[in-house]
Each structure stands twice: as structure tokens, then as C-alpha cells.
Short mmCIF file of C-alpha atoms and ligand atoms in Angstrom, two decimals:
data_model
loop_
_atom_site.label_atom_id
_atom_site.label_comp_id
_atom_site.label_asym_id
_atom_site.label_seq_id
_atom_site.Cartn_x
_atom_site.Cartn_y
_atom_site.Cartn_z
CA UNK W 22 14.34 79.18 162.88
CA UNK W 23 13.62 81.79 160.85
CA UNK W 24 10.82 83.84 162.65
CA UNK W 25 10.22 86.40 159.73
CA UNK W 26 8.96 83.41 157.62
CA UNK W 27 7.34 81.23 159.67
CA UNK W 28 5.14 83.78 162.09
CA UNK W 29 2.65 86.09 160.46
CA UNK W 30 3.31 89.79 161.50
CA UNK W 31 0.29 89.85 163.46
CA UNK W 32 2.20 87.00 165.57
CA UNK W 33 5.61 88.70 165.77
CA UNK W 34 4.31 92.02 166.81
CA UNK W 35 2.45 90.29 169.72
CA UNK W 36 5.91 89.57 170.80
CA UNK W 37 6.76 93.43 171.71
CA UNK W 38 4.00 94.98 174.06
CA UNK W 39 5.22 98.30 172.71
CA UNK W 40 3.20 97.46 169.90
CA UNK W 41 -0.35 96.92 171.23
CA UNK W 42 -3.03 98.01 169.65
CA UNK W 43 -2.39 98.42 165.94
CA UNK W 44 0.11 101.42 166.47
CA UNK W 45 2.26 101.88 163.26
CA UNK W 46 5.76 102.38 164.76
CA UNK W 47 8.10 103.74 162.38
CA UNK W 48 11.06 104.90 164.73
CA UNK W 49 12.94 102.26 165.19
CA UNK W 50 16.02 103.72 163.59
CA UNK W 51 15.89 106.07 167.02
CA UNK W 52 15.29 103.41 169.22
CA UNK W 53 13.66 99.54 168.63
CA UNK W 54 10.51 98.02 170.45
CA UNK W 55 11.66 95.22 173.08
CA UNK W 56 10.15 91.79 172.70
CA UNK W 57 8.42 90.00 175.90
CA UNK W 58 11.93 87.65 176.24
CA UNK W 59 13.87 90.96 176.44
CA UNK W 60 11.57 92.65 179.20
CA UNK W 61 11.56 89.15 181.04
CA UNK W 62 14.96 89.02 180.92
CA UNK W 63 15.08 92.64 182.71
CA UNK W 64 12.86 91.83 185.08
CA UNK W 65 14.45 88.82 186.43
CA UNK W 66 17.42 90.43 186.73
CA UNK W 67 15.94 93.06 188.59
CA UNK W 68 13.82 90.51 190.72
CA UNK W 69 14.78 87.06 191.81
CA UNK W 70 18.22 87.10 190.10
CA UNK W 71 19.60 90.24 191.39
CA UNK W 72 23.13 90.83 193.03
CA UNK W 73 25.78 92.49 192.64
CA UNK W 74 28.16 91.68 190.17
CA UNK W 75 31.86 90.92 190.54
CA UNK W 76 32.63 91.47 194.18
CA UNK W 77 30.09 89.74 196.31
CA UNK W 78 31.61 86.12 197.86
CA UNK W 79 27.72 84.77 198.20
CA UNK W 80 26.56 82.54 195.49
CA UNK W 81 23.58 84.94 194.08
CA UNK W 82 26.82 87.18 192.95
CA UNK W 83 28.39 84.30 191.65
CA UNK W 84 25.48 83.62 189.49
CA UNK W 85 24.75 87.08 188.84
CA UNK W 86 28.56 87.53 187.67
CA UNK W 87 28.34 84.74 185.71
CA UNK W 88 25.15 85.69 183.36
CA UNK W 89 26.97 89.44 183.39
CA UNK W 90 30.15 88.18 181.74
CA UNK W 91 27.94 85.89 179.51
CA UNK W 92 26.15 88.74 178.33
CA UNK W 93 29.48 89.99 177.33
CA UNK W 94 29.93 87.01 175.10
CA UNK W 95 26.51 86.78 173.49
CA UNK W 96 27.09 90.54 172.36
CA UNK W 97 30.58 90.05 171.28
CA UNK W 98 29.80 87.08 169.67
CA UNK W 99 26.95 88.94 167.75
CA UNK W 100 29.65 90.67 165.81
CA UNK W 101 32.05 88.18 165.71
CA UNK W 102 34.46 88.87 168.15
CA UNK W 103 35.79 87.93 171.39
CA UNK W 104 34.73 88.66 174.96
CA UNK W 105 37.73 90.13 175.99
CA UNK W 106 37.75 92.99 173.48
CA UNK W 107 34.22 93.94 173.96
CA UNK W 108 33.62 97.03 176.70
CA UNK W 109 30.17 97.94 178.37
CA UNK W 110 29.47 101.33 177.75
CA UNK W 111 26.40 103.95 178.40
CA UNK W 112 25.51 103.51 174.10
CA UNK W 113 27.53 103.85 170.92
CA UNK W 114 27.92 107.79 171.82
CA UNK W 115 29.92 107.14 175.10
CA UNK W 116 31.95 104.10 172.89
CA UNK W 117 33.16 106.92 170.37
CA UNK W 118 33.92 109.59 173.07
CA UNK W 119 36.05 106.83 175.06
CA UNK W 120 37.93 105.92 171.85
CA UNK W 121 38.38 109.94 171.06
CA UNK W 122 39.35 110.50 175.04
CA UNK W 123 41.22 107.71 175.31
CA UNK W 124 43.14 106.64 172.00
CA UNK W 125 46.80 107.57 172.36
CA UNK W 126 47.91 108.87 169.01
CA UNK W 127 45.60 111.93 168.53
CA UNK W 128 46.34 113.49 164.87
CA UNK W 129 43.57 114.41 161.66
CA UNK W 130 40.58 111.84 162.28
CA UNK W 131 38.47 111.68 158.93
CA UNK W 132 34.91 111.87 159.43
CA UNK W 133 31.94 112.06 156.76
CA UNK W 134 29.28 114.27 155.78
CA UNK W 135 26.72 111.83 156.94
CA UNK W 136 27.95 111.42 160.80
CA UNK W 137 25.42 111.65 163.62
CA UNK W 138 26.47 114.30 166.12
CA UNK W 139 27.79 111.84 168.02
CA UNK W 140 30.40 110.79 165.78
CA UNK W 141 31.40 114.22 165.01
CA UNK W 142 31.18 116.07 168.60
CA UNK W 143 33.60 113.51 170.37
CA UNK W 144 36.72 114.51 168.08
CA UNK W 145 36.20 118.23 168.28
CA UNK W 146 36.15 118.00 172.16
CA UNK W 147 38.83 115.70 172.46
CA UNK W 148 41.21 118.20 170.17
CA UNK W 149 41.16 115.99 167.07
CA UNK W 150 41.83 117.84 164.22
CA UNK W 151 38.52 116.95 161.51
CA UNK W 152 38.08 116.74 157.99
CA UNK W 153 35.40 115.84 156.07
CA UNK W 154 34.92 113.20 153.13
CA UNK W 155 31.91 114.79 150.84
CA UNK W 156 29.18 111.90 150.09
CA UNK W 157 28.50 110.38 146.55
CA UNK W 158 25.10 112.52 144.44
CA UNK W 159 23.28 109.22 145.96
CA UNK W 160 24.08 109.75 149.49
CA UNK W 161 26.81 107.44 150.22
CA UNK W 162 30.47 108.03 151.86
CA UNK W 163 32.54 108.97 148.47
CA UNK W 164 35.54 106.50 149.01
CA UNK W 165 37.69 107.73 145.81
CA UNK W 166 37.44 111.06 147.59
CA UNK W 167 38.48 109.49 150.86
CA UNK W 168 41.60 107.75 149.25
CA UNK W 169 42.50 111.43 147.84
CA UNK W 170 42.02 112.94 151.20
CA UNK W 171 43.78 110.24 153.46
CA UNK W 172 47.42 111.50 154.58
CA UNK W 173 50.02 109.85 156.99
CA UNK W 174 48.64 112.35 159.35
CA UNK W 175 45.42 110.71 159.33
CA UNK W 176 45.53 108.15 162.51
CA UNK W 177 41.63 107.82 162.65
CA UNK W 178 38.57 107.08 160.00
CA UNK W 179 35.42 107.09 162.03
CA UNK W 180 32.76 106.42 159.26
CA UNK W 181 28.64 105.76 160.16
CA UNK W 182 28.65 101.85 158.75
CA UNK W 183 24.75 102.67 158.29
CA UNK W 184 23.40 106.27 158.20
CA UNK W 185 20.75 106.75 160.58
CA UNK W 186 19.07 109.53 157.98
CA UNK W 187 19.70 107.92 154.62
CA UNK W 188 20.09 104.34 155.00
CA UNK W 189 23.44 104.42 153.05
CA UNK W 190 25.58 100.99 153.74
CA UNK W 191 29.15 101.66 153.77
CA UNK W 192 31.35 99.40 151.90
CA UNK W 193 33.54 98.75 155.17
CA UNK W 194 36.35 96.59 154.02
CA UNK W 195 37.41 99.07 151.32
CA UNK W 196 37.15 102.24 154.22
CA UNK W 197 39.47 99.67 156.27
CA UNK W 198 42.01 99.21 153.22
CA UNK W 199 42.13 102.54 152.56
CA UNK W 200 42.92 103.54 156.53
CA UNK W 201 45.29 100.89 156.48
CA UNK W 202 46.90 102.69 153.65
CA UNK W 203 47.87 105.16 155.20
CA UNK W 204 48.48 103.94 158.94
CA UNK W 205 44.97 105.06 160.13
CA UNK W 206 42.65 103.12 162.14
CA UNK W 207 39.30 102.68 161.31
CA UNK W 208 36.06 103.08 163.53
CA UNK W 209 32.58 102.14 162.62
CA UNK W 210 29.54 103.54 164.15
CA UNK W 211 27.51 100.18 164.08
CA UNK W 212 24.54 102.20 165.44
CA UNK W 213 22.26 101.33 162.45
CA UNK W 214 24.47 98.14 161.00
CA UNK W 215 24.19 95.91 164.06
CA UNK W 216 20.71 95.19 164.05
CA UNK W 217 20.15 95.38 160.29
CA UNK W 218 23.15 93.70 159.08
CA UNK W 219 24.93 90.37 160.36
CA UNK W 220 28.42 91.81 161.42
CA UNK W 221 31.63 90.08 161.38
CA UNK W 222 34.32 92.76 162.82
CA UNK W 223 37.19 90.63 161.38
CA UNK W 224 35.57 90.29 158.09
CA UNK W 225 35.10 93.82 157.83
CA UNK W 226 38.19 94.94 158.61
CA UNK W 227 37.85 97.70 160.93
CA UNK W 228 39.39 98.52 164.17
CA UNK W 229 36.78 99.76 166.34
CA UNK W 230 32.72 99.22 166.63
CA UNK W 231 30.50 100.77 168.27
CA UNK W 232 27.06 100.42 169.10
CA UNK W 233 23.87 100.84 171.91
CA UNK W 234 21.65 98.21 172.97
CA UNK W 235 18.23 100.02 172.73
CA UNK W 236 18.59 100.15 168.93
CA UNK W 237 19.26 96.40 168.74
CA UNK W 238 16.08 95.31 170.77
CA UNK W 239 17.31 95.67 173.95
CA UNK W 240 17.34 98.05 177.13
CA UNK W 241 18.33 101.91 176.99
CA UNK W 242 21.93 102.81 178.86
CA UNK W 243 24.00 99.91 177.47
CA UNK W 244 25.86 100.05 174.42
CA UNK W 245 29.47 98.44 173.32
CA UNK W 246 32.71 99.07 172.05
CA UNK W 247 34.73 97.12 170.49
CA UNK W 248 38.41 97.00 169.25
CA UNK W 249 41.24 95.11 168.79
CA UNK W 250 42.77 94.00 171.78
CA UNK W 251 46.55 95.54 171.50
CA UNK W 252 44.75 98.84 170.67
CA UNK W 253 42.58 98.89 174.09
CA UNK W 254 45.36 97.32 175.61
CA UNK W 255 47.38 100.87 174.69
CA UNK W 256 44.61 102.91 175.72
CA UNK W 257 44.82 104.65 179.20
CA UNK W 258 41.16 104.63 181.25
CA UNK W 259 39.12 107.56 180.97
CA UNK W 260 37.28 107.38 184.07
CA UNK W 261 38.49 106.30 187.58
CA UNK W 262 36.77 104.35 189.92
CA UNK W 263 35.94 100.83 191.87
CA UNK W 264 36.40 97.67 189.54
CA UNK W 265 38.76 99.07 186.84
CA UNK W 266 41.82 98.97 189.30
CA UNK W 267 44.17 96.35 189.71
CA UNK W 268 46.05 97.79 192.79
CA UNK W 269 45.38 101.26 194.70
CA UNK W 270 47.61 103.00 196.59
CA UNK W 271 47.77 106.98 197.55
CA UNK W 272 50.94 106.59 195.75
CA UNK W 273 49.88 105.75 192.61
CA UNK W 274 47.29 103.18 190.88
CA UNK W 275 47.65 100.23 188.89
CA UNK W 276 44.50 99.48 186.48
CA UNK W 277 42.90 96.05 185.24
CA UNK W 278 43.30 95.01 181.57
CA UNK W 279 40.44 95.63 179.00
CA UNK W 280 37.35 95.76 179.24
CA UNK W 281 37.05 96.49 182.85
CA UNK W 282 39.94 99.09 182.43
CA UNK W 283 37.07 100.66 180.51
CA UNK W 284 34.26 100.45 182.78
CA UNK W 285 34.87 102.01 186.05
CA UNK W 286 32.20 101.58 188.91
CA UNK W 287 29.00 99.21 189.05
CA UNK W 288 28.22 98.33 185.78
CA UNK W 289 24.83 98.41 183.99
CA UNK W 290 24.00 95.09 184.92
CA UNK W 291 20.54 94.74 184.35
CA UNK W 292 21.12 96.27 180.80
CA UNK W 293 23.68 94.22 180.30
CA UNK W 294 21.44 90.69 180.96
CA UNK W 295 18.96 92.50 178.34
CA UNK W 296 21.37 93.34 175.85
CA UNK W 297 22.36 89.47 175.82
CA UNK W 298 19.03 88.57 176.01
CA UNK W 299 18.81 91.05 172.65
CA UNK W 300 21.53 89.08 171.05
CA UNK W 301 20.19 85.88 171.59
CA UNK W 302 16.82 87.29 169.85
CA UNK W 303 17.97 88.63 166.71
CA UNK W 304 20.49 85.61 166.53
CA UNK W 305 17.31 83.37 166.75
CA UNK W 306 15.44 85.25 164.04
CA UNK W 307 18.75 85.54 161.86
CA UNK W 308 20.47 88.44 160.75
CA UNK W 309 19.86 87.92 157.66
CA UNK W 310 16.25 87.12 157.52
CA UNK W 311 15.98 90.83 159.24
CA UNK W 312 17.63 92.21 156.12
CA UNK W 313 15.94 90.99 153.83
CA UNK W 314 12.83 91.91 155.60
CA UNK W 315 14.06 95.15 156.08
CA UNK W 316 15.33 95.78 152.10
CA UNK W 317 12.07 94.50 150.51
CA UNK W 318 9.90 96.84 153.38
CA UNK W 319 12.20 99.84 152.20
CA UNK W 320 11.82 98.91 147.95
CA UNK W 321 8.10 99.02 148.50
CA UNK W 322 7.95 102.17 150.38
CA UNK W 323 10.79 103.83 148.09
CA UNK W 324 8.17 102.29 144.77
CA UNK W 325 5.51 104.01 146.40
CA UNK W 326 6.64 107.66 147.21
CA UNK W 327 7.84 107.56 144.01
CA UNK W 328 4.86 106.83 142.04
CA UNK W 329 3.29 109.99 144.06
CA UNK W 330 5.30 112.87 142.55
CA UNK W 331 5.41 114.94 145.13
CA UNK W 332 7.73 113.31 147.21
CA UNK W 333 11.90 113.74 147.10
CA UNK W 334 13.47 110.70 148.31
CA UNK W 335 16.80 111.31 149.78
CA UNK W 336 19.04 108.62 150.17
CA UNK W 337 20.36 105.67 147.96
CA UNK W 338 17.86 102.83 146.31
CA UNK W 339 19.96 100.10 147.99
CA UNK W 340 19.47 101.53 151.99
CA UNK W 341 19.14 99.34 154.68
CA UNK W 342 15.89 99.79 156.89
CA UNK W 343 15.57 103.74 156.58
CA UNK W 344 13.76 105.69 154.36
CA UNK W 345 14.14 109.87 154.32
CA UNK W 346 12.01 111.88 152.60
CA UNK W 347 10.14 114.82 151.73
CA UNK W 348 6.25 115.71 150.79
CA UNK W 349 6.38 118.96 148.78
CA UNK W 350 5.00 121.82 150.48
CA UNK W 351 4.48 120.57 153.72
CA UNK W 352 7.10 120.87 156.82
CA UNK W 353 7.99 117.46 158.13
CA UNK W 354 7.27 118.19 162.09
CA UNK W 355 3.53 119.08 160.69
CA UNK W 356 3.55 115.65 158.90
CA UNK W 357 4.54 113.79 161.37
CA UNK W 358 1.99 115.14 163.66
CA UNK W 359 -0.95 114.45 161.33
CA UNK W 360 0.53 110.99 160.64
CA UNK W 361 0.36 110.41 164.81
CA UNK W 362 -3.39 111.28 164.67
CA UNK W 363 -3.06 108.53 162.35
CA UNK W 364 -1.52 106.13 164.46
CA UNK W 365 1.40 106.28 162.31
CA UNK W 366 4.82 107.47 164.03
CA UNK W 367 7.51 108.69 162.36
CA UNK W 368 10.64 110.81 162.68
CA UNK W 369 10.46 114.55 161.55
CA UNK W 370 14.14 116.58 162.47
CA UNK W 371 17.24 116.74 161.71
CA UNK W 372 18.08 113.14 163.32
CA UNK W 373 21.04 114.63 165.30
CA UNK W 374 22.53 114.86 161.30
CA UNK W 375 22.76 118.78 161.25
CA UNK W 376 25.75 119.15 158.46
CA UNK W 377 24.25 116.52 156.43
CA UNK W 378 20.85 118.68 156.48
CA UNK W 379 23.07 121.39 155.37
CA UNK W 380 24.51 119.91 152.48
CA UNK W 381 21.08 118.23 151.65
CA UNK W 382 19.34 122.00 151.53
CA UNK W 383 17.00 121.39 153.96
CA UNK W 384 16.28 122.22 157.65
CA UNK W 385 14.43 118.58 158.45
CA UNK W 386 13.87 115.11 156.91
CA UNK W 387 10.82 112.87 157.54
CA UNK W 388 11.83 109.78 158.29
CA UNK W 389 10.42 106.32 157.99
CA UNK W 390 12.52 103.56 159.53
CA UNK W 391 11.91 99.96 159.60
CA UNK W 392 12.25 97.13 162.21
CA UNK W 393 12.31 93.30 162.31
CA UNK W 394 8.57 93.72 163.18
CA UNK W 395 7.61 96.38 160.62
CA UNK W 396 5.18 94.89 157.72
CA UNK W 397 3.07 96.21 154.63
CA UNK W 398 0.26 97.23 157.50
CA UNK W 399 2.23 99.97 158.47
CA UNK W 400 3.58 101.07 154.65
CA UNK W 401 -0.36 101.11 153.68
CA UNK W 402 -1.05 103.23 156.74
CA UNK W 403 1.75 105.66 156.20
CA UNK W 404 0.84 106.09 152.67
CA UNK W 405 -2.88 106.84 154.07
CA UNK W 406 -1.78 109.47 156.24
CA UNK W 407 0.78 111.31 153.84
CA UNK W 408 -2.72 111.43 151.48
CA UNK W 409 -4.64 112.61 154.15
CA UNK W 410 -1.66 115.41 155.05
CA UNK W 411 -1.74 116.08 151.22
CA UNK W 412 -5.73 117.22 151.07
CA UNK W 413 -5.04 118.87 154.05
CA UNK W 414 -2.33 120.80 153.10
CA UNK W 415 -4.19 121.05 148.88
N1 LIG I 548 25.21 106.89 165.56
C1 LIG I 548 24.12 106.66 164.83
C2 LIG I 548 24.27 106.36 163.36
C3 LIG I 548 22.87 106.72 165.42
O1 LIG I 548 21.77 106.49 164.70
C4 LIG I 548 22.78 107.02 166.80
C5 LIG I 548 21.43 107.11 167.50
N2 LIG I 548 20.49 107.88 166.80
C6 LIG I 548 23.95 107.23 167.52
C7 LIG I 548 25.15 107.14 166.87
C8 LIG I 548 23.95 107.52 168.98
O2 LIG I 548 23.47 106.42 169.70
P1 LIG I 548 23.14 106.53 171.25
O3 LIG I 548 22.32 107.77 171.41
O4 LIG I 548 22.38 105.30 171.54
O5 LIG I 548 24.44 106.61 171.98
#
């Protein structure tokens, strides 16, 4: 089924209650809307369904245990790998820091200009030592300069595999090769790929993904990591606690193979039914379908701003979902506030992107972004607003 194509938008924004009432939500790059079967989801697990998971001996934990580790799978299986390798964490910022805590041979880690805070914050504290791989005039990761930089003391590449500010779509398999090269690993932050892109973690080549749940359609404090499974399997835990144990003793402690080496105490199991529940919805409406939603929503808006000449775009033509930008003369916070009288909401900040503001000369971005729900409605009403801003601001 593809959904896209067969329900008008009216019909597939009745599906996410978040969007009553004609609002013009363009902020999904920070977080999605959550369709009804999502919220259901939730709230069955946190009604009739709910147990415990993993310890109880009573059926409802069975069950409950059960539709937990299936979760597991229907994420996993989103990016095509297997259960086993995939660990529950709090989003894709607690996935990098447990890689950066946790990953044994600590040397240079590459990063990019581009990096959200929370792929650049995580190495510094854990004592990495960081360089930086400039970005192409167009905004993406400059690879030739990345295969200059690279060195045998290089045992990490953590590259954005979507930038949350641009839109810039990292050519993953060649970031991989080059890694390889050299003996590095490479991690993706799948923040903005995963529910923009169809992901196949073998296909791409990488060694680590992460990502969070709420971006993806589903609830807030879940997100994944995943990584090949003799890499987690040489990774000590990073937090102690009940269920990532195998045996206890005051003399010393014996701990359970990945995941739940990974994910000490109770887990985040309603989050974690939703976040399969989120799987199984994008996986209905097809990955794919969702991009090319998402790439024809951004070449209309990018044809648009254009045509107005006073508007910088930032970012490369071929971006998936996300849109930056800049109206001449006017700061982006006081945009984005006369766009919410409009009922249109957008992003105005430095999107947790602070070097990348630097080496773009400017303090903020606006900041369209589009979801599997977004449609020419909200373009038209986002162009009406930045013409309103404009007469307001002459
Ligand atoms: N990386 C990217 C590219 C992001 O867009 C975000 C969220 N803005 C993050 C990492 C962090 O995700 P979270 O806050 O869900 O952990």
C-alpha cells in the first residue's frame, strides 16, 4: 500500500491528532507528529497490556516480554539488521555517547562540519581526540578531503548520514570504504536518514547507526543503536544495573551479551511498543514513497524561495526533507514568530549545529522541514507568511 498515493493529504493528516485544525507543522526534522496507530499502541501498553518486562513468571509479562523483544525486531528490521545487534537507548544522542563511552580503541575520531552537538559533544567528553572534515561549497561532507585527512590513527568516522540543518545526504558506502581504508570504523547518525530514507545497514556499509524514535513517528525517550555484533560484543557496559548482568557477586560481576549488556535497568517499554508500532507505519507507507514525497515537497519550496530574491538558500538542491534558509533583512526567531501567528511553524536557531553556523556566517537558520504528512497546503501557507513578514519588515 502506498498511503502517499492513494489517501489525499487531508486524509493522512487526519491520521496524526497533532495536526488538527489546519496547523502547518514544519518541524518535523526536530521531532515528527505521531499517527492514531502509534498513540494506540502507547496506550495499550500503558493500559490493558501492561507488565513488566523480562522478569515477571505471570503470563501478562510473558506477553508483555514478548511484544518488547518484537519491537526490537520491527526496528532492527527497519534498517536491515538483526535483533540481536540492535540496543534500546534514551535517542540517537545517548546511542553515540555509549559508542564514545564504551568503544574500546579510543584514538582520532573524524567528525564533520555539519554534526549536531550531539555527535560532536560525546567524543570531546569521552577524551577522543577530533578533527574535522570541511563540507563541499554546496553543503555536503567533502569526501576527497576526508580520504586526505584519514590516518591509521583514525579508529572512528562518525558522519550525520542526513544533516538536520541542510538536508545534505551522505554518500555512506564511500565514507565506509574510506574508514575501512584506513582501519577506522564508521558511525552514522541516522537521526534524519531513518525516516526519510529506506536504510539497509549492510548495504551501506557502516559500522554503527544510530537513531531516536520521536523523529521516526514514534514516542520521545527511545532511540537505537546499532552495530555489528563482534564490535558490541567487545564493548564493556557503560552503566550498571538490574537486567544487564549475567551473574552478581560482591566479588565481581559477570554481564549479559548485547543488547541487554547495553541497557541496564527497566527498559522503556512503552516506548519501545511505540517505536515498533512506528516501524510498522512507515514500513506500511514505504520508505520510499516518503522520499519521494519528501524530495518533490523540498524542489517546490527550494523553486519558490528562489524565484523571490531575497532569500539565501543554504544547503544542496538534492536534500532530503529539510530546507534552511534565510529572508534578507529579517532575523529568523522574528520570522518564525510571525509565521506562528500564521499558523505556520517552523524552526528558527542554530538547530544544535553551532560550528556549522559558524562556518555558514550566520548566528541562526530558518528552517522548513518536511514530513510524510507535509503537502503543498503548508508550502502555500509558508510562502504567505514569509510575504506577510516581508511588508512587515519593507
Ligand atoms: N543528530 C541529528 C542529525 C539530529 O537531527 C538530532 C535531533 N535534532 C540528534 C542527532 C539528536 O537526537 P535526540 O535528541 O533525539 O537524541
Amino acid at each position: 500500500m502506498n498511503a502517499i498515493a492513494t489517501l489525499t493529504p487531508a486524509d493522512l493528516k487526519a491520521q496524526f491528532p497533532g495536526l488538527a485544525g489546519g496547523w502547518h507543522y514544519l518541524d518535523t526534522a526536530a521531532t515528527a507528529q505521531k499517527p492514531q496507530a502509534v498513540i494506540d499502541a502507547t496506550v495499550r501498553a500503558m493500559g490493558a497490556d501492561y507488565a513488566t518486562v523480562h522478569r515477571g513468571v505471570y503470563a501478562r509479562s510473558a506477553d508483555m516480554t514478548l511484544a518488547f523483544e518484537a519491537a526490537r525486531e520491527k526496528v532492527a528490521d527497519l534498517i536491515g539488521a538483526p535483533a540481536q545487534e540492535l540496543v534500546f537507548t534514551r535517542g540517537a544522542t545517548e546511542a553515540i555517547n555509549l559508542v564514545a563511552h564504551s568503544y574500546p580503541n579510543k584514538g582520532r575520531v573524524l567528525l564533520s562540519t555539519l554534526e549536531h552537538h550531539s555527535n560532536i559533544v560525546p567524543w570531546q567528553l569521552a577524551g577522543w581526540q577530533v578533527d574535522v572534515c570541511p563540507l563541499t561549497a554546496d553543503g555536503q561532507i567533502d569526501l576527497d578531503a576526508a580520504e586526505a585527512m584519514l590516518t591509521r590513527e583514525h579508529t572512528m568516522v562518525a558522519f550525520a548520514h542526513v544533516s538536520n540543518v541542510l538536508g545534505s545526504v551522505l554518500d555512506a558506502r564511500r565514507a565506509a570504504d574510506l574508514a575501512h581504508a584506513v582501519g577506522a570504523k564508521l558511525l552514522l547518525d541516522g537521526c534524519q536518514a531513518v525516516p526519510r530514507l529506506g536504510i539497509d545497514v549492510a548495504a551501506l556499509g557502516c559500522d554503527f547507526y544510530a537513531f531516536s524514535a520521536h523523529k521516526l513517528y514514534g514516542p520521545t525517550g527511545i532511540g537505537a543503536l546499532w552495530g555489528r555484533s563482534e564490535l558490541l560484543a567487545a564493548m564493556p557496559p557503560w552503566q550498571g544495573g538490574g537486567a544487564m548482568i549475567d551473574r552478581v557477586t560482591f566479588a565481581g560481576t559477570t554481564y549479559a551479551p548485547p543488547p541487554q549488556r547495553f541497557e541496564a535497568g527497566t527498559p522503556a517499554i512503552i516506548e519501545a511498543i511505540g517505536f515498533g508500532a512506528a516501524a510498522d507505519y512507515v514500513r506500511a507507507i514505504g520508505l520510499d514513497a516518503i522520499h519521494a514525497h519528501e524530495t518533490a515537497l523540498v524542489a517546490e519550496l527550494r523553486t519558490a524561495l528562489r524565484a523571490r530574491n531575497d532569500v539565501t538558500l543554504f544547503g544542496p538542491e538534492e536534500s532530503a526533507g529539510i530546507v534552511s534558509f534565510a529572508l534578507d533583512g529579517v532575523h529568523p526567531h522574528d520570522l518564525g514568530t510571525i509565521l506562528d501567528e500564521e499558523g505556520v511553524a517552523i524552526r528558527a536557531g542554530h538547530h544544535c549545529a553551532q560550528p556549522l553556523m559558524e562556518h555558514l556566517g550566520v548566528p541562526a537558520t530558518a528552517r522548513a522541514s518536511f514530513g510524510l504528512y507535509s503537502d503543498q497546503a503548508d508550502i502555500a501557507a509558508l510562502l504567505r507568511g514569509i510575504e506577510r513578514t516581508r511588508r512587515i519588515f519593507g
